[in-house]
Amino acid sequence: MSDRTGLAAVLTAARDAAPVHSLDVVARDLRARFGARYVSFLFVDLVGSRLLRVNDMSGTSREGRTERVPLEGSGIYEKVLRSQKVVQEDQNGRGQRILAPVTNRGDAIGVLELFLDAVTEEVLAQIEDAAHALAYIIV
């Protein structure tokens, strides 16, 4: 059976990378596969009151890679986590913003966020699969 989504390869690469680099491995894969302009992961904090955004911008300092985002009142992030469904948002002619819940057996771990020029149903399905796999990489 073939792995048309490429998840097996990215899971192996993430597993083989140092834990601190596993998110970067996944982000590089998503950028390469879908032509994503930007990829970030937002972790839910322990009490569920905010998200911590970690982006994959390799040239930035560790401090420049993170940002705190309040969860309550965030609108779209709350929607993604509560519905546990992928959300697609038009960026006024500048592509699409895709947000996918990263969950493990119903427990919300965070949100995978990508900015893409073009999105198909197949791409959305593959992003959803990648977000699900990301939960196992993180946990």
C-alpha atoms as a printed R data frame, in Angstrom:
    type eleno elety resid chain resno       x      y      z
1   ATOM     1    CA   MET     A     1   0.000  0.000  0.000
2   ATOM     2    CA   SER     A     2   1.416  3.413 -0.946
3   ATOM     3    CA   ASP     A     3   1.521  6.427  1.329
4   ATOM     4    CA   ARG     A     4   0.100  9.084 -1.002
5   ATOM     5    CA   THR     A     5   0.055 11.721  1.723
6   ATOM     6    CA   GLY     A     6   3.718 11.318  2.671
7   ATOM     7    CA   LEU     A     7   2.874 11.059  6.370
8   ATOM     8    CA   ALA     A     8   5.002  7.967  6.940
9   ATOM     9    CA   ALA     A     9   8.127  9.793  5.777
10  ATOM    10    CA   VAL     A    10   7.450 12.919  7.832
11  ATOM    11    CA   LEU     A    11   6.635 10.865 10.939
12  ATOM    12    CA   THR     A    12   9.914  8.987 10.553
13  ATOM    13    CA   ALA     A    13  11.854 12.223 10.027
14  ATOM    14    CA   ALA     A    14  10.199 13.857 13.053
15  ATOM    15    CA   ARG     A    15  10.866 10.783 15.181
16  ATOM    16    CA   ASP     A    16  14.531 10.753 14.139
17  ATOM    17    CA   ALA     A    17  15.001 14.480 14.789
18  ATOM    18    CA   ALA     A    18  15.827 15.884 18.193
19  ATOM    19    CA   PRO     A    19  12.545 16.568 20.037
20  ATOM    20    CA   VAL     A    20  13.143 20.317 19.896
21  ATOM    21    CA   HIS     A    21  13.329 20.120 16.074
22  ATOM    22    CA   SER     A    22  10.361 17.834 15.381
23  ATOM    23    CA   LEU     A    23   7.940 20.735 14.772
24  ATOM    24    CA   ASP     A    24  10.385 22.259 12.287
25  ATOM    25    CA   VAL     A    25  10.555 18.937 10.423
26  ATOM    26    CA   VAL     A    26   6.768 18.853 10.083
27  ATOM    27    CA   ALA     A    27   6.601 22.537  9.091
28  ATOM    28    CA   ARG     A    28   9.246 22.077  6.373
29  ATOM    29    CA   ASP     A    29   7.302 19.103  5.023
30  ATOM    30    CA   LEU     A    30   4.039 21.084  4.920
31  ATOM    31    CA   ARG     A    31   5.718 24.027  3.183
32  ATOM    32    CA   ALA     A    32   7.245 21.702  0.586
33  ATOM    33    CA   ARG     A    33   4.102 19.622 -0.025
34  ATOM    34    CA   PHE     A    34   1.568 22.438 -0.202
35  ATOM    35    CA   GLY     A    35   3.640 25.512 -0.989
36  ATOM    36    CA   ALA     A    36   2.674 27.040  2.353
37  ATOM    37    CA   ARG     A    37   3.951 30.580  2.843
38  ATOM    38    CA   TYR     A    38   3.759 30.287  6.618
39  ATOM    39    CA   VAL     A    39   3.280 27.428  9.069
40  ATOM    40    CA   SER     A    40   2.821 27.710 12.818
41  ATOM    41    CA   PHE     A    41   1.609 25.578 15.665
42  ATOM    42    CA   LEU     A    42  -0.336 27.006 18.596
43  ATOM    43    CA   PHE     A    43  -0.161 24.963 21.820
44  ATOM    44    CA   VAL     A    44  -3.045 25.167 24.293
45  ATOM    45    CA   ASP     A    45  -1.691 26.010 27.759
46  ATOM    46    CA   LEU     A    46  -2.436 23.712 30.693
47  ATOM    47    CA   VAL     A    47  -5.443 25.658 31.937
48  ATOM    48    CA   GLY     A    48  -6.804 26.279 28.435
49  ATOM    49    CA   SER     A    49  -6.789 30.063 28.694
50  ATOM    50    CA   ARG     A    50  -4.308 30.900 25.953
51  ATOM    51    CA   LEU     A    51  -2.348 29.567 23.037
52  ATOM    52    CA   LEU     A    52   1.409 29.735 22.550
53  ATOM    53    CA   ARG     A    53   2.284 30.160 18.872
54  ATOM    54    CA   VAL     A    54   5.508 28.501 17.754
55  ATOM    55    CA   ASN     A    55   6.517 29.216 14.180
56  ATOM    56    CA   ASP     A    56   9.154 27.582 12.073
57  ATOM    57    CA   MET     A    57  11.038 30.658 10.973
58  ATOM    58    CA   SER     A    58  14.535 29.218 11.120
59  ATOM    59    CA   GLY     A    59  16.378 32.536 10.945
60  ATOM    60    CA   THR     A    60  14.775 34.036 14.027
61  ATOM    61    CA   SER     A    61  15.794 33.868 17.649
62  ATOM    62    CA   ARG     A    62  14.005 31.483 20.003
63  ATOM    63    CA   GLU     A    63  12.107 34.462 21.490
64  ATOM    64    CA   GLY     A    64  11.062 35.605 18.015
65  ATOM    65    CA   ARG     A    65   9.552 32.203 17.310
66  ATOM    66    CA   THR     A    66   6.897 32.364 20.028
67  ATOM    67    CA   GLU     A    67   3.863 34.529 20.725
68  ATOM    68    CA   ARG     A    68   1.112 34.281 23.357
69  ATOM    69    CA   VAL     A    69  -2.453 34.424 22.006
70  ATOM    70    CA   PRO     A    70  -5.462 34.687 24.366
71  ATOM    71    CA   LEU     A    71  -7.854 31.823 23.629
72  ATOM    72    CA   GLU     A    72 -11.043 33.331 25.017
73  ATOM    73    CA   GLY     A    73 -12.488 35.747 22.513
74  ATOM    74    CA   SER     A    74 -10.009 34.704 19.823
75  ATOM    75    CA   GLY     A    75 -12.863 33.793 17.508
76  ATOM    76    CA   ILE     A    76 -11.371 31.496 14.939
77  ATOM    77    CA   TYR     A    77  -9.023 29.590 17.276
78  ATOM    78    CA   GLU     A    78 -11.869 28.952 19.711
79  ATOM    79    CA   LYS     A    79 -14.034 27.781 16.812
80  ATOM    80    CA   VAL     A    80 -11.398 25.321 15.585
81  ATOM    81    CA   LEU     A    81 -10.764 23.851 19.037
82  ATOM    82    CA   ARG     A    82 -14.423 23.605 20.040
83  ATOM    83    CA   SER     A    83 -15.647 22.127 16.754
84  ATOM    84    CA   GLN     A    84 -12.502 20.045 16.177
85  ATOM    85    CA   LYS     A    85 -12.968 20.753 12.467
86  ATOM    86    CA   VAL     A    86 -10.637 22.271  9.878
87  ATOM    87    CA   VAL     A    87 -11.475 25.909  9.101
88  ATOM    88    CA   GLN     A    88 -10.615 27.636  5.833
89  ATOM    89    CA   GLU     A    89 -10.558 31.443  5.712
90  ATOM    90    CA   ASP     A    90 -10.112 33.580  2.590
91  ATOM    91    CA   GLN     A    91  -7.346 36.174  2.920
92  ATOM    92    CA   ASN     A    92  -8.891 38.831  0.625
93  ATOM    93    CA   GLY     A    93  -7.402 37.485 -2.587
94  ATOM    94    CA   ARG     A    94  -4.038 36.668 -0.992
95  ATOM    95    CA   GLY     A    95  -4.671 32.955 -0.598
96  ATOM    96    CA   GLN     A    96  -6.226 30.930  2.177
97  ATOM    97    CA   ARG     A    97  -5.601 30.566  5.883
98  ATOM    98    CA   ILE     A    98  -6.140 26.981  7.040
99  ATOM    99    CA   LEU     A    99  -6.520 26.090 10.713
100 ATOM   100    CA   ALA     A   100  -6.645 22.454 11.763
101 ATOM   101    CA   PRO     A   101  -7.209 21.168 15.280
102 ATOM   102    CA   VAL     A   102  -4.395 19.077 16.719
103 ATOM   103    CA   THR     A   103  -6.116 16.590 18.992
104 ATOM   104    CA   ASN     A   104  -5.407 13.221 20.531
105 ATOM   105    CA   ARG     A   105  -8.521 11.146 21.221
106 ATOM   106    CA   GLY     A   106 -10.603 14.287 21.613
107 ATOM   107    CA   ASP     A   107  -8.135 16.153 23.838
108 ATOM   108    CA   ALA     A   108  -7.195 19.515 22.325
109 ATOM   109    CA   ILE     A   109  -3.437 19.982 22.087
110 ATOM   110    CA   GLY     A   110  -3.403 22.967 19.769
111 ATOM   111    CA   VAL     A   111  -3.982 24.351 16.293
112 ATOM   112    CA   LEU     A   112  -1.950 23.911 13.112
113 ATOM   113    CA   GLU     A   113  -2.061 27.105 11.021
114 ATOM   114    CA   LEU     A   114  -0.985 27.426  7.384
115 ATOM   115    CA   PHE     A   115  -1.227 30.140  4.747
116 ATOM   116    CA   LEU     A   116  -1.563 28.714  1.219
117 ATOM   117    CA   ASP     A   117  -2.072 30.216 -2.228
118 ATOM   118    CA   ALA     A   118  -4.470 27.495 -3.391
119 ATOM   119    CA   VAL     A   119  -6.476 24.866 -1.519
120 ATOM   120    CA   THR     A   120  -8.346 21.805 -2.750
121 ATOM   121    CA   GLU     A   121 -10.444 19.281 -0.840
122 ATOM   122    CA   GLU     A   122  -7.532 16.830 -1.150
123 ATOM   123    CA   VAL     A   123  -5.136 19.367  0.389
124 ATOM   124    CA   LEU     A   124  -7.582 20.015  3.254
125 ATOM   125    CA   ALA     A   125  -7.824 16.271  3.910
126 ATOM   126    CA   GLN     A   126  -4.034 15.943  3.929
127 ATOM   127    CA   ILE     A   127  -3.674 18.901  6.314
128 ATOM   128    CA   GLU     A   128  -6.237 17.302  8.620
129 ATOM   129    CA   ASP     A   129  -4.219 14.058  8.521
130 ATOM   130    CA   ALA     A   130  -0.995 15.971  9.213
131 ATOM   131    CA   ALA     A   131  -2.585 17.723 12.216
132 ATOM   132    CA   HIS     A   132  -3.704 14.371 13.590
133 ATOM   133    CA   ALA     A   133  -0.200 12.934 13.122
134 ATOM   134    CA   LEU     A   134   1.288 16.029 14.773
135 ATOM   135    CA   ALA     A   135  -0.615 15.171 17.949
136 ATOM   136    CA   TYR     A   136   1.324 11.908 18.189
137 ATOM   137    CA   ILE     A   137   4.634 13.649 17.517
138 ATOM   138    CA   ILE     A   138   4.022 16.169 20.301
139 ATOM   139    CA   VAL     A   139   2.604 13.845 22.959
